[in-house]
CSV table of C-alpha atoms and ligand atoms in Angstrom, one decimal:
chain,number,residue,atom,x,y,z
A,1,MET,CA,54.3,3.6,2.0
A,2,GLN,CA,55.8,5.4,-1.0
A,3,TYR,CA,54.7,2.4,-3.1
A,4,VAL,CA,51.2,3.0,-1.9
A,5,THR,CA,51.3,6.6,-2.6
A,6,GLU,CA,52.4,5.8,-6.2
A,7,ILE,CA,49.8,3.5,-7.1
A,8,LEU,CA,46.7,4.9,-5.1
A,9,PRO,CA,45.9,7.5,-7.9
A,10,SER,CA,45.4,4.4,-10.6
A,11,LEU,CA,43.5,2.6,-7.9
A,12,LEU,CA,41.2,5.8,-7.4
A,13,GLN,CA,40.7,6.4,-10.9
A,14,GLY,CA,39.3,2.7,-11.0
A,15,ALA,CA,37.3,3.2,-8.0
A,16,GLY,CA,35.9,6.4,-9.6
A,17,LEU,CA,34.4,4.0,-12.7
A,18,THR,CA,33.0,1.7,-10.1
A,19,LEU,CA,31.1,4.4,-8.2
A,20,GLN,CA,29.7,5.5,-11.2
A,21,ILE,CA,28.5,2.4,-12.4
A,22,PHE,CA,27.2,1.9,-9.2
A,23,PHE,CA,25.6,5.3,-8.7
A,24,TRP,CA,23.8,5.0,-12.2
A,25,THR,CA,22.6,1.6,-11.8
A,26,LEU,CA,21.1,2.4,-8.7
A,27,VAL,CA,19.3,5.3,-9.8
A,28,CYS,CA,18.0,3.9,-12.9
A,29,SER,CA,17.4,0.5,-11.9
A,30,LEU,CA,15.4,1.2,-8.6
A,31,PRO,CA,12.5,3.0,-10.5
A,32,LEU,CA,12.5,0.7,-13.0
A,33,GLY,CA,12.3,-2.3,-10.7
A,34,ILE,CA,9.3,-0.6,-9.2
A,35,LEU,CA,7.6,0.0,-12.4
A,36,VAL,CA,8.4,-3.7,-13.6
A,37,SER,CA,7.2,-5.0,-9.9
A,38,LEU,CA,3.8,-3.0,-10.8
A,39,GLY,CA,3.5,-4.7,-14.1
A,40,LEU,CA,4.2,-8.1,-12.7
A,41,ILE,CA,1.2,-7.6,-10.2
A,42,SER,CA,-0.8,-6.2,-12.6
A,43,LYS,CA,-3.7,-8.0,-14.1
A,44,ILE,CA,-2.7,-7.3,-17.7
A,45,ARG,CA,-1.9,-11.0,-18.2
A,46,PRO,CA,0.4,-10.4,-21.8
A,47,LEU,CA,2.3,-7.8,-19.8
A,48,GLN,CA,2.8,-9.9,-16.8
A,49,TRP,CA,4.2,-12.9,-19.0
A,50,ILE,CA,6.7,-10.5,-20.9
A,51,LEU,CA,8.0,-9.3,-17.4
A,52,GLU,CA,8.1,-12.6,-16.2
A,53,ILE,CA,10.3,-13.9,-18.8
A,54,TYR,CA,12.3,-10.4,-18.7
A,55,VAL,CA,13.1,-11.5,-14.9
A,56,TRP,CA,13.7,-15.3,-15.7
A,57,LEU,CA,16.5,-14.4,-18.3
A,58,MET,CA,18.0,-11.6,-16.1
A,59,ARG,CA,18.2,-13.8,-13.1
A,60,GLY,CA,18.5,-17.1,-14.6
A,61,THR,CA,21.8,-16.0,-16.3
A,62,PRO,CA,25.0,-14.9,-15.2
A,63,LEU,CA,25.4,-11.0,-15.4
A,64,LEU,CA,28.9,-11.8,-16.9
A,65,LEU,CA,27.3,-13.4,-19.9
A,66,GLN,CA,25.0,-10.7,-20.0
A,67,LEU,CA,27.6,-8.0,-20.2
A,68,ILE,CA,29.3,-9.9,-23.0
A,69,PHE,CA,25.9,-10.0,-25.0
A,70,VAL,CA,25.2,-6.4,-24.8
A,71,PHE,CA,28.5,-5.7,-25.8
A,72,TYR,CA,29.6,-8.0,-28.3
A,73,GLY,CA,26.3,-9.9,-29.0
A,74,LEU,CA,23.9,-6.7,-29.7
A,75,PRO,CA,26.0,-5.1,-32.5
A,76,ILE,CA,25.2,-8.3,-34.9
A,77,ILE,CA,21.9,-6.9,-34.7
A,78,GLY,CA,22.8,-3.4,-35.3
A,79,ILE,CA,22.8,-2.3,-31.6
A,80,VAL,CA,25.9,-0.8,-30.8
A,81,PHE,CA,26.9,0.6,-27.4
A,82,GLN,CA,30.3,2.3,-26.1
A,83,ARG,CA,32.1,0.0,-23.4
A,84,TYR,CA,30.7,2.1,-20.7
A,85,ASP,CA,27.0,2.4,-21.8
A,86,ALA,CA,26.9,-1.1,-22.5
A,87,ALA,CA,27.9,-1.7,-19.0
A,88,LEU,CA,25.2,0.7,-17.7
A,89,VAL,CA,22.4,-0.8,-19.8
A,90,ALA,CA,23.6,-4.6,-18.6
A,91,PHE,CA,23.7,-3.7,-15.0
A,92,ILE,CA,20.5,-1.3,-15.1
A,93,LEU,CA,18.7,-4.1,-16.8
A,94,ASN,CA,19.9,-7.2,-14.5
A,95,TYR,CA,19.3,-5.4,-11.1
A,96,ALA,CA,16.1,-3.9,-12.0
A,97,ALA,CA,15.1,-7.4,-12.5
A,98,TYR,CA,16.1,-8.4,-8.9
A,99,PHE,CA,14.5,-5.3,-7.6
A,100,ALA,CA,11.2,-6.1,-9.1
A,101,GLU,CA,11.0,-9.4,-7.5
A,102,ILE,CA,11.8,-7.9,-4.1
A,103,PHE,CA,9.4,-4.8,-4.7
A,104,ARG,CA,6.6,-7.6,-6.2
A,105,GLY,CA,6.9,-9.2,-2.7
A,106,GLY,CA,6.6,-5.8,-0.9
A,107,PHE,CA,3.5,-4.9,-2.6
A,108,GLN,CA,2.1,-8.4,-2.1
A,109,ALA,CA,2.5,-8.0,1.5
A,110,ILE,CA,0.6,-5.0,1.7
A,111,ASP,CA,-2.9,-5.8,3.2
A,112,GLU,CA,-5.9,-5.2,0.8
A,113,GLY,CA,-7.6,-3.2,3.3
A,114,GLN,CA,-5.1,-0.6,2.7
A,115,PHE,CA,-6.4,-0.5,-1.0
A,116,GLU,CA,-10.0,-0.6,0.0
A,117,ALA,CA,-9.5,2.2,2.5
A,118,ALA,CA,-8.0,4.2,-0.1
A,119,ARG,CA,-10.6,3.5,-2.5
A,120,VAL,CA,-13.7,4.2,-0.4
A,121,LEU,CA,-11.9,7.8,0.1
A,122,ARG,CA,-11.7,8.0,-3.5
A,123,LEU,CA,-8.1,8.4,-4.1
A,124,SER,CA,-6.8,7.7,-7.4
A,125,TYR,CA,-4.6,4.5,-8.0
A,126,TRP,CA,-1.3,6.6,-8.3
A,127,GLN,CA,-2.4,8.6,-5.1
A,128,THR,CA,-2.9,5.6,-3.1
A,129,LEU,CA,0.4,4.0,-4.4
A,130,ARG,CA,2.5,7.3,-3.9
A,131,LYS,CA,1.0,8.3,-0.4
A,132,ILE,CA,0.0,5.1,1.1
A,133,VAL,CA,1.4,1.8,-0.6
A,134,ILE,CA,5.0,2.7,-1.5
A,135,PRO,CA,6.0,4.2,1.6
A,136,GLN,CA,5.1,0.6,3.5
A,137,VAL,CA,6.6,-1.3,0.7
A,138,VAL,CA,9.8,0.5,1.2
A,139,LYS,CA,10.1,0.2,4.7
A,140,ILE,CA,9.3,-3.6,4.0
A,141,VAL,CA,12.2,-4.1,1.3
A,142,ILE,CA,15.0,-1.8,2.6
A,143,PRO,CA,16.8,-5.0,4.1
A,144,SER,CA,16.6,-6.9,0.9
A,145,ILE,CA,17.7,-4.0,-1.3
A,146,GLY,CA,20.5,-3.3,1.1
A,147,ASN,CA,21.8,-6.8,0.3
A,148,GLU,CA,21.4,-6.3,-3.5
A,149,VAL,CA,23.3,-2.7,-3.1
A,150,ILE,CA,25.9,-4.2,-1.2
A,151,ASN,CA,26.1,-6.9,-3.9
A,152,LEU,CA,26.1,-4.2,-6.7
A,153,VAL,CA,29.4,-2.7,-5.1
A,154,LYS,CA,31.3,-5.8,-5.7
A,155,ASP,CA,29.5,-7.1,-8.9
A,156,SER,CA,30.7,-3.6,-10.7
A,157,SER,CA,33.9,-5.3,-11.1
A,158,LEU,CA,32.7,-7.5,-13.5
A,159,VAL,CA,32.8,-4.8,-16.2
A,160,TYR,CA,36.4,-6.0,-16.8
A,161,VAL,CA,35.1,-8.6,-19.4
A,162,ILE,CA,34.3,-5.6,-21.7
A,163,GLY,CA,37.7,-3.9,-21.1
A,164,LEU,CA,36.4,-1.3,-18.8
A,165,GLY,CA,39.1,-0.2,-16.0
A,166,ASP,CA,37.4,-0.3,-12.7
A,167,LEU,CA,38.7,-0.6,-9.3
A,168,LEU,CA,39.8,-4.3,-9.3
A,169,ARG,CA,41.1,-4.0,-12.8
A,170,ALA,CA,43.4,-1.3,-11.9
A,171,GLY,CA,44.5,-3.6,-8.6
A,172,ASN,CA,45.0,-6.5,-11.1
A,173,VAL,CA,47.0,-4.3,-13.2
A,174,ALA,CA,49.5,-3.2,-10.8
A,175,THR,CA,49.7,-6.7,-9.0
A,176,ALA,CA,50.8,-8.1,-12.6
A,177,ARG,CA,53.1,-5.4,-13.3
A,178,ASP,CA,54.8,-5.2,-9.7
A,179,VAL,CA,54.6,-8.7,-8.9
A,180,THR,CA,53.1,-7.8,-5.5
A,181,LEU,CA,49.7,-8.2,-3.5
A,182,VAL,CA,49.8,-5.0,-1.9
A,183,PRO,CA,47.3,-3.3,-4.8
A,184,LEU,CA,44.9,-5.9,-4.3
A,185,LEU,CA,44.9,-5.4,-0.8
A,186,LEU,CA,44.4,-1.8,-1.2
A,187,VAL,CA,41.5,-2.8,-3.5
A,188,ALA,CA,40.1,-4.9,-0.6
A,189,VAL,CA,40.2,-1.8,1.6
A,190,ILE,CA,38.8,0.4,-0.8
A,191,TYR,CA,36.0,-1.9,-1.5
A,192,LEU,CA,35.3,-2.3,2.7
A,193,ILE,CA,35.1,1.3,2.9
A,194,LEU,CA,32.6,1.4,0.0
A,195,VAL,CA,30.4,-1.2,1.6
A,196,GLY,CA,30.9,0.3,4.8
A,197,ILE,CA,29.4,3.5,3.7
A,198,CYS,CA,26.8,1.8,2.1
A,199,THR,CA,25.8,0.0,5.0
A,200,LEU,CA,25.9,3.0,7.3
A,201,VAL,CA,23.6,5.1,4.9
A,202,LEU,CA,21.1,2.1,4.6
A,203,ARG,CA,21.1,2.1,8.1
A,204,LYS,CA,20.3,5.7,8.1
A,205,VAL,CA,17.3,5.0,5.8
A,206,GLU,CA,15.8,2.1,7.7
A,207,GLN,CA,16.0,4.7,10.7
A,208,ARG,CA,14.2,7.2,8.9
A,209,TYR,CA,11.6,4.7,8.0
A,210,SER,CA,11.2,3.5,12.0
A,211,TYR,CA,8.7,5.8,12.8
A,212,PHE,CA,5.6,3.8,11.6
A,213,LYS,CA,5.2,0.3,11.9
B,1,MET,CA,-32.4,8.9,3.0
B,2,LEU,CA,-30.8,5.8,1.6
B,3,GLU,CA,-32.8,3.1,-0.4
B,4,VAL,CA,-31.3,0.1,-1.6
B,5,LYS,CA,-33.7,-1.9,-3.8
B,6,ASN,CA,-33.7,-5.3,-5.0
B,7,LEU,CA,-30.1,-6.2,-4.6
B,8,TYR,CA,-28.6,-9.1,-6.0
B,9,LYS,CA,-25.1,-10.8,-5.5
B,10,SER,CA,-23.6,-14.1,-6.0
B,11,PHE,CA,-20.1,-15.4,-6.1
B,12,GLY,CA,-19.8,-18.1,-9.0
B,13,ASP,CA,-23.1,-20.1,-8.5
B,14,ARG,CA,-23.3,-19.3,-4.9
B,15,VAL,CA,-26.2,-16.8,-4.5
B,16,ILE,CA,-25.3,-14.7,-1.5
B,17,LEU,CA,-27.9,-11.8,-1.8
B,18,ASP,CA,-31.0,-12.8,-3.1
B,19,ASN,CA,-33.5,-9.5,-3.6
B,20,VAL,CA,-32.3,-7.6,-0.8
B,21,SER,CA,-34.0,-4.3,-0.2
B,22,LEU,CA,-33.6,-1.6,2.6
B,23,THR,CA,-33.9,1.9,3.6
B,24,VAL,CA,-32.2,4.3,6.0
B,25,LYS,CA,-34.1,7.0,6.9
B,26,ASP,CA,-32.3,10.7,7.5
B,27,GLY,CA,-30.7,10.8,10.9
B,28,GLU,CA,-31.6,7.3,11.7
B,29,ILE,CA,-29.6,4.2,12.6
B,30,LEU,CA,-30.4,1.0,10.6
B,31,SER,CA,-28.5,-2.2,12.0
B,32,ILE,CA,-28.1,-5.2,9.8
B,33,VAL,CA,-27.7,-8.4,12.2
B,34,GLY,CA,-27.7,-12.2,11.3
B,35,PRO,CA,-25.6,-15.2,11.8
B,36,SER,CA,-22.2,-15.6,10.4
B,37,GLY,CA,-22.0,-16.2,6.7
B,38,ALA,CA,-25.1,-14.9,6.0
B,39,GLY,CA,-23.9,-12.0,3.8
B,40,LYS,CA,-23.9,-8.9,5.8
B,41,THR,CA,-20.6,-7.8,5.3
B,42,THR,CA,-21.4,-8.7,1.5
B,43,LEU,CA,-24.2,-6.6,1.4
B,44,LEU,CA,-22.3,-3.4,3.1
B,45,ARG,CA,-19.4,-4.1,0.4
B,46,CYS,CA,-22.1,-3.7,-2.3
B,47,ILE,CA,-23.4,-0.5,-0.6
B,48,THR,CA,-20.0,0.9,-0.3
B,49,GLY,CA,-18.7,0.0,-4.0
B,50,LEU,CA,-16.0,-2.5,-2.7
B,51,GLU,CA,-18.1,-5.5,-4.5
B,52,THR,CA,-20.2,-5.0,-7.7
B,53,ALA,CA,-23.7,-5.9,-7.4
B,54,ASP,CA,-25.0,-8.2,-9.9
B,55,LYS,CA,-28.4,-6.3,-9.9
B,56,GLY,CA,-30.1,-3.7,-7.8
B,57,GLU,CA,-30.6,0.2,-7.3
B,58,PHE,CA,-29.1,2.5,-4.9
B,59,LEU,CA,-30.8,5.7,-4.3
B,60,ILE,CA,-29.8,8.7,-2.0
B,61,ASP,CA,-32.4,11.2,-1.2
B,62,GLY,CA,-34.3,9.8,-4.2
B,63,GLN,CA,-31.6,10.2,-6.7
B,64,PRO,CA,-30.0,6.9,-8.1
B,65,PHE,CA,-26.2,6.7,-7.5
B,66,ASP,CA,-23.1,4.5,-8.4
B,67,PRO,CA,-21.5,3.3,-5.3
B,68,GLN,CA,-18.2,2.8,-7.2
B,69,GLY,CA,-18.5,6.1,-8.8
B,70,THR,CA,-16.1,8.9,-8.4
B,71,ALA,CA,-18.7,11.8,-9.3
B,72,GLU,CA,-19.4,14.2,-6.4
B,73,SER,CA,-22.7,12.9,-6.4
B,74,ASP,CA,-21.6,9.4,-6.3
B,75,ARG,CA,-19.4,10.3,-3.2
B,76,VAL,CA,-22.1,9.8,-0.3
B,77,ILE,CA,-20.9,6.8,1.7
B,78,GLY,CA,-18.3,6.8,4.6
B,79,VAL,CA,-17.0,3.5,5.9
B,80,VAL,CA,-15.5,2.2,9.1
B,81,PHE,CA,-13.9,-1.1,8.7
B,82,GLN,CA,-13.9,-3.8,11.0
B,83,ASP,CA,-10.1,-3.8,11.4
B,84,TYR,CA,-10.3,0.2,10.8
B,85,ASN,CA,-7.5,0.1,8.1
B,86,LEU,CA,-5.9,3.1,9.1
B,87,PHE,CA,-2.8,4.1,6.8
B,88,PRO,CA,0.3,3.2,9.3
B,89,ASN,CA,2.8,5.6,7.7
B,90,LEU,CA,0.6,8.8,8.3
B,91,SER,CA,0.0,10.3,11.5
B,92,VAL,CA,-3.6,10.5,12.9
B,93,MET,CA,-3.7,14.1,11.5
B,94,GLU,CA,-2.7,13.0,7.9
B,95,ASN,CA,-4.9,9.9,8.1
B,96,ILE,CA,-7.8,12.3,8.3
B,97,THR,CA,-6.5,15.0,6.2
B,98,LEU,CA,-5.1,13.0,3.1
B,99,ALA,CA,-8.5,12.6,1.3
B,100,PRO,CA,-9.8,16.1,1.7
B,101,ILE,CA,-6.6,17.5,0.5
B,102,LEU,CA,-6.1,15.3,-2.5
B,103,VAL,CA,-10.1,14.4,-3.5
B,104,LEU,CA,-12.1,17.3,-2.0
B,105,LYS,CA,-9.2,19.8,-3.1
B,106,LYS,CA,-9.2,21.3,0.2
B,107,SER,CA,-6.4,23.4,1.3
B,108,LYS,CA,-3.8,21.9,4.0
B,109,GLU,CA,-5.2,24.5,6.7
B,110,GLU,CA,-8.8,24.0,5.9
B,111,ALA,CA,-8.4,20.3,6.1
B,112,GLU,CA,-6.7,20.4,9.5
B,113,ALA,CA,-9.0,23.0,10.8
B,114,ASP,CA,-11.8,20.6,10.2
B,115,ALA,CA,-9.8,17.3,11.2
B,116,ARG,CA,-9.1,19.0,14.5
B,117,GLY,CA,-12.8,20.0,15.0
B,118,LEU,CA,-13.4,16.1,14.6
B,119,LEU,CA,-10.8,15.1,16.8
B,120,GLU,CA,-12.1,17.4,19.4
B,121,GLU,CA,-15.5,15.8,19.1
B,122,LEU,CA,-14.1,12.3,19.2
B,123,GLY,CA,-12.1,13.0,22.4
B,124,LEU,CA,-9.0,13.0,20.5
B,125,ASN,CA,-7.5,16.3,20.7
B,126,THR,CA,-4.0,15.5,22.0
B,127,LYS,CA,-3.7,12.4,19.2
B,128,GLY,CA,-3.1,14.4,16.2
B,129,ASP,CA,0.5,13.8,15.8
B,130,LEU,CA,0.5,10.0,17.0
B,131,TYR,CA,0.9,7.3,14.4
B,132,PRO,CA,-1.8,4.3,14.3
B,133,TRP,CA,0.6,2.0,16.2
B,134,GLN,CA,0.7,4.5,19.2
B,135,LEU,CA,-3.3,4.3,19.4
B,136,SER,CA,-5.4,1.7,21.6
B,137,GLY,CA,-7.8,-0.1,19.5
B,138,GLY,CA,-10.5,1.9,20.4
B,139,GLN,CA,-9.0,5.2,19.7
B,140,LYS,CA,-8.0,3.6,15.9
B,141,GLN,CA,-11.6,3.3,15.7
B,142,ARG,CA,-12.2,6.8,16.5
B,143,VAL,CA,-9.8,7.9,14.1
B,144,ALA,CA,-11.3,5.9,11.5
B,145,ILE,CA,-14.8,7.4,12.1
B,146,ALA,CA,-13.0,10.9,12.0
B,147,ARG,CA,-11.4,9.9,8.7
B,148,ALA,CA,-14.7,8.9,7.2
B,149,LEU,CA,-16.3,12.0,8.6
B,150,ALA,CA,-13.8,14.4,7.0
B,151,MET,CA,-15.3,13.4,3.6
B,152,SER,CA,-18.8,14.8,4.7
B,153,PRO,CA,-20.9,11.5,3.7
B,154,LYS,CA,-24.4,11.3,3.6
B,155,ILE,CA,-24.5,8.3,5.5
B,156,LEU,CA,-21.8,6.5,7.6
B,157,CYS,CA,-21.5,2.6,7.5
B,158,TYR,CA,-19.6,0.3,9.9
B,159,ASP,CA,-19.0,-3.5,9.7
B,160,GLU,CA,-18.7,-5.2,13.2
B,161,PRO,CA,-17.8,-1.9,15.1
B,162,THR,CA,-17.7,-4.1,18.5
B,163,SER,CA,-15.8,-7.1,17.4
B,164,ALA,CA,-12.5,-5.9,18.5
B,165,LEU,CA,-13.6,-4.3,21.7
B,166,ASP,CA,-14.1,-5.3,25.2
B,167,PRO,CA,-17.5,-4.5,26.9
B,168,GLU,CA,-16.4,-1.3,28.3
B,169,MET,CA,-15.2,0.1,24.9
B,170,ARG,CA,-18.6,-1.4,23.5
B,171,LYS,CA,-20.4,1.2,25.4
B,172,GLU,CA,-18.1,3.9,24.1
B,173,VAL,CA,-18.8,3.2,20.4
B,174,ALA,CA,-22.7,2.9,21.3
B,175,LYS,CA,-21.9,6.5,23.0
B,176,ILE,CA,-20.4,7.7,19.9
B,177,ILE,CA,-22.8,6.3,17.5
B,178,MET,CA,-25.5,7.7,19.4
B,179,GLY,CA,-23.7,11.4,19.3
B,180,LEU,CA,-23.4,11.2,15.8
B,181,LYS,CA,-26.9,10.4,15.5
B,182,LYS,CA,-27.7,13.6,17.7
B,183,ASP,CA,-25.7,15.6,15.2
B,184,GLY,CA,-27.7,14.4,12.5
B,185,MET,CA,-25.8,11.6,10.8
B,186,THR,CA,-27.4,9.0,9.1
B,187,GLN,CA,-25.7,5.4,9.8
B,188,LEU,CA,-25.9,1.8,9.0
B,189,VAL,CA,-24.2,-0.5,11.4
B,190,VAL,CA,-23.6,-4.3,10.4
B,191,THR,CA,-23.1,-6.6,13.6
B,192,HIS,CA,-23.9,-9.9,15.0
B,193,ASP,CA,-24.4,-8.6,18.3
B,194,PHE,CA,-28.4,-8.3,18.7
B,195,ASP,CA,-28.3,-6.6,21.9
B,196,PHE,CA,-25.9,-4.0,20.6
B,197,ALA,CA,-28.0,-3.5,17.7
B,198,ASN,CA,-31.3,-3.3,20.0
B,199,GLU,CA,-29.7,-0.7,21.9
B,200,ILE,CA,-28.7,1.9,19.1
B,201,ALA,CA,-30.9,1.0,16.1
B,202,ASP,CA,-33.9,2.6,14.8
B,203,ASP,CA,-34.7,-0.3,12.2
B,204,ILE,CA,-33.1,-3.6,12.3
B,205,LEU,CA,-32.5,-5.3,9.0
B,206,LYS,CA,-32.6,-9.1,10.3
B,207,VAL,CA,-31.5,-12.0,8.0
B,208,LYS,CA,-33.3,-15.2,8.7
B,209,ALA,CA,-31.3,-17.9,9.5
B,210,LEU,CA,-33.7,-20.4,7.9
B,211,ASP,CA,-34.0,-19.1,3.9
B,212,LYS,CA,-31.0,-16.3,4.6
B,213,SER,CA,-33.7,-13.8,3.5
B,214,PHE,CA,-33.5,-10.1,5.0
B,215,ASP,CA,-36.4,-8.8,6.8
B,216,GLN,CA,-36.3,-5.0,7.6
B,217,ILE,CA,-38.2,-4.5,11.3
B,218,GLN,CA,-39.2,-1.0,11.8
B,219,ASP,CA,-38.9,1.0,14.7
B,220,VAL,CA,-37.3,-1.5,17.2
B,221,ASP,CA,-39.0,-1.7,20.7
B,222,LYS,CA,-35.9,-0.6,22.8
B,223,LYS,CA,-37.1,-2.3,25.8
B,224,GLN,CA,-36.6,-5.7,24.0
B,225,ALA,CA,-32.9,-5.0,25.1
C,301,ATP,N1,-14.9,-12.6,-2.2
C,301,ATP,C1,-15.7,-13.6,-2.1
C,301,ATP,N2,-15.6,-14.9,-3.1
C,301,ATP,C2,-16.6,-15.7,-2.8
C,301,ATP,N3,-17.1,-16.3,-1.8
C,301,ATP,C3,-17.5,-15.0,-0.8
C,301,ATP,C4,-16.4,-13.9,-0.9
C,301,ATP,N4,-16.8,-13.1,-0.1
C,301,ATP,C5,-17.6,-13.5,0.8
C,301,ATP,N5,-17.9,-14.6,0.3
C,301,ATP,C6,-18.8,-15.9,0.8
C,301,ATP,O1,-20.3,-15.1,1.1
C,301,ATP,C7,-20.9,-15.5,2.4
C,301,ATP,C8,-21.3,-14.2,3.0
C,301,ATP,O2,-20.1,-14.0,3.4
C,301,ATP,P1,-20.1,-12.6,4.6
C,301,ATP,O3,-18.5,-12.2,4.7
C,301,ATP,O4,-20.9,-11.2,3.7
C,301,ATP,O5,-20.9,-12.9,5.7
C,301,ATP,P2,-21.2,-12.2,7.3
C,301,ATP,O6,-22.7,-11.8,7.4
C,301,ATP,O7,-20.8,-10.8,7.0
C,301,ATP,O8,-20.5,-13.2,8.2
C,301,ATP,P3,-19.8,-12.8,9.5
C,301,ATP,O9,-21.0,-12.6,10.4
C,301,ATP,O10,-18.9,-14.1,9.5
C,301,ATP,O11,-18.9,-11.5,9.2
C,301,ATP,C9,-20.0,-16.5,3.0
C,301,ATP,O12,-20.4,-17.6,2.9
C,301,ATP,C10,-18.5,-16.3,2.4
C,301,ATP,O13,-17.8,-17.5,2.0
C,302,MG,MG1,-19.0,-10.0,8.1
């Protein structure tokens, strides 16, 4: 027990970084994903192609590689990020691509009649999206987004490759130093708690959207 | 009065509407009847701006208008869709007030007061807070009518208003349409139900099965029905 209280601060410090990456990735990649999905369903061909290539690259290569390329690769062409910023850039770009695909499916599930009804009422494109389409899309995509959100909690551990000290790395360090699995057990417990909280929040969001069908 | 003159519309090389003209007089009801695939819905969609006509003139009270335009003078047509297309995420009240608030720039209070009047008229006074999934088919249709009327259109168009309804509800719609007519509403009703058309319409635009030409019959003899 005493050992636990001894290593807990360093683990929590790591968890702090994990949470920061988690939070900022979500906050940025969700809206970015919506924008990209709008581009994907737009009728502007060149834009569509560019975005399709972007999604293909992001989903077609491991996030681990992307992290390495952003942090070690981009400086070669003169774009230099701090470790933490590099992690955020890679995570946001990667998750936005997944979210874009999910939102694209959501938008395509909306009945054409909704757009037509909005059009004859003379609502603008943005009014139609904001008031009618997006709420319906959000309801449709919540379960799939939820999956990705939970993946993100665990994916954040990949930042170790560019030398950031997140939760898992803190546990690894303690395990290697003290030759015991206790830190990693604690790490597992902390991940479980984080994922548990996410699950609860997602369920609340789902409930909030259950007033319509 | 709505006039459509010499309307042409084809999809690819398939000509659907070949020189169609029609007139809906003020406060009257024109019914468009004809067999399936004749182009009734296409005609209506051209008038409501959901399809772009290849050629043709649209006049309201003698003034040309653009069915796809967003100017105030182009905002003259209301539409009641075949499957209503209510917004499922909005309550009945919000369905009706959304466009008056966002497009006509009415205050929320004013839009809601107007909507309550419409709901009252259509026998839906207690339904304002419900969501579309909580309504019956007939009630959804009346909400769709209220939503269209809230934009104060000069003419109200329906596509197959009886197709999803049982015979009892069919009478209900006829009553509503006749009630709106009494209030002076000009209406255009697409249907393949000839009896229904005879019941409600002043004029009938009949699509001939043979050559798919559209023929307007004036002043339908009500005793035919
Ligand atoms: N967007 C479209 N692209 C190509 N063809 C179309 C399109 N919309 C309609 N058509 C064709 O135009 C013809 C007329 O269709 P329309 O829906 O106007 O007929 P309708 O008279 O309303 O028939 P119904 O009584 O079955 O509703 C049909 O042959 C249909 O296949
Ligand atoms: Mg039709």
